Tab-separated table of C-alpha atoms in Angstrom:
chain	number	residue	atom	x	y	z
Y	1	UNK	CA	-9.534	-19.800	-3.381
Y	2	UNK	CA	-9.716	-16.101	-4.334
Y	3	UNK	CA	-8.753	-15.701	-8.234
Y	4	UNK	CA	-9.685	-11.658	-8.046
Y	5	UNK	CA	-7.597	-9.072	-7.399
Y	6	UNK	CA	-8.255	-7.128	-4.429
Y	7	UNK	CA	-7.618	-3.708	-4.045
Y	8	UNK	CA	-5.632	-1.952	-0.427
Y	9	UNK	CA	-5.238	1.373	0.674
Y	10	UNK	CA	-1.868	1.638	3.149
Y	11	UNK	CA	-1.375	5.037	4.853
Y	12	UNK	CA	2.361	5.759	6.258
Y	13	UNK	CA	3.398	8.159	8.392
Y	14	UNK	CA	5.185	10.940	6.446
Y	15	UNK	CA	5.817	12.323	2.785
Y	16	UNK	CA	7.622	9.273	1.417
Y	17	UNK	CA	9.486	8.973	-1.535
Y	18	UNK	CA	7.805	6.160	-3.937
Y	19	UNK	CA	10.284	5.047	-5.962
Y	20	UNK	CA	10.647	1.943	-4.607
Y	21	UNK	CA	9.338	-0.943	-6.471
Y	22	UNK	CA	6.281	-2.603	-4.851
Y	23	UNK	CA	3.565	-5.535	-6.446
Y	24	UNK	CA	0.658	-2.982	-7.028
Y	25	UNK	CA	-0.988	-2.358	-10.305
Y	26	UNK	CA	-2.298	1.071	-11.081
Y	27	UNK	CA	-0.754	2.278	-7.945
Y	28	UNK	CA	-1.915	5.704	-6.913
Y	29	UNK	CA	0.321	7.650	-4.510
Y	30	UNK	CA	-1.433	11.026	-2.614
Y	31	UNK	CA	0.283	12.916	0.253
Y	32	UNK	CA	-2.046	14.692	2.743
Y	33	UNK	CA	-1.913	18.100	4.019
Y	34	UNK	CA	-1.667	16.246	7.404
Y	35	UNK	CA	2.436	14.597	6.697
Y	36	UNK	CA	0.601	10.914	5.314
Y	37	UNK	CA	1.338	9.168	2.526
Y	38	UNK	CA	-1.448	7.101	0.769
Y	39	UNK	CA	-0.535	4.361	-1.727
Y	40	UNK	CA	-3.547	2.731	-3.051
Y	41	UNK	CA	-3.443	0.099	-5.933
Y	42	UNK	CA	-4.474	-4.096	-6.762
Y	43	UNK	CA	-2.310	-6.852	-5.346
Y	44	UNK	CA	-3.573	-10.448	-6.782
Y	45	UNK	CA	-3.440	-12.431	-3.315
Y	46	UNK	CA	-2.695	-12.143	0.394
Y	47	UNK	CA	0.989	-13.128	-0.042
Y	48	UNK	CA	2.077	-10.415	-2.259
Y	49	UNK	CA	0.255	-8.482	0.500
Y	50	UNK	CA	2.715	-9.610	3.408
Y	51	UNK	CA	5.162	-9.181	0.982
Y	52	UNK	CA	4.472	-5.355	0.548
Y	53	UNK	CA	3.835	-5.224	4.613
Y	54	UNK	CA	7.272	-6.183	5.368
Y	55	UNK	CA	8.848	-4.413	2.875
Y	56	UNK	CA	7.336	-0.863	4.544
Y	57	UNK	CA	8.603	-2.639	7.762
Y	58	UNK	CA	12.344	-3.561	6.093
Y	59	UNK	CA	12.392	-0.059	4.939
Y	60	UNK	CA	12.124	1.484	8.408
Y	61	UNK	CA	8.451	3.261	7.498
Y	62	UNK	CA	5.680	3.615	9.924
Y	63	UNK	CA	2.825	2.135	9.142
Y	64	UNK	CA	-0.970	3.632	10.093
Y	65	UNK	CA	-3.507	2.174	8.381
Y	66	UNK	CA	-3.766	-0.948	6.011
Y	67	UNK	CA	-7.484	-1.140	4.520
Y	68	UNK	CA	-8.806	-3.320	1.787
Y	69	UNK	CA	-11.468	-0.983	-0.631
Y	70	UNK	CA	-14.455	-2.601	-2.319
Y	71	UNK	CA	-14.717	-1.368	-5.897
């Protein structure tokens, strides 16, 4: 079982506000010149993972690109 935190990088589909509360630590927010938004941060396991998914999905956002970094 993985003990580590792992660190994501979601891009969304337009200049979102971020002041919704999500799991990340250190969470990093950059908007593009090209209408993304880019949240990067930790999450400690796949389920507070999911959990982040469907809360883009419950909050009507489009979704483009979920990628995990290696730090």
């Amino acid at each position: 079982m993985q003990t580590t935190k792992q660190h994501y990088q979601i891009i969304l589909e337009g200049h979102i506000r971020f002041d919704w509360s999500i799991s990340f630590d250190d969470v990093n927010v950059e908007y593009t010149d090209q209408g993304k938004t880019i949240i990067t941060g930790s999450l400690p396991d796949q389920t507070a993972l999911h959990g982040v998914l469907m809360r883009i999905r419950d909050l009507g956002l489009s979704l483009v690109e979920v990628k995990r970094l290696e730090l």
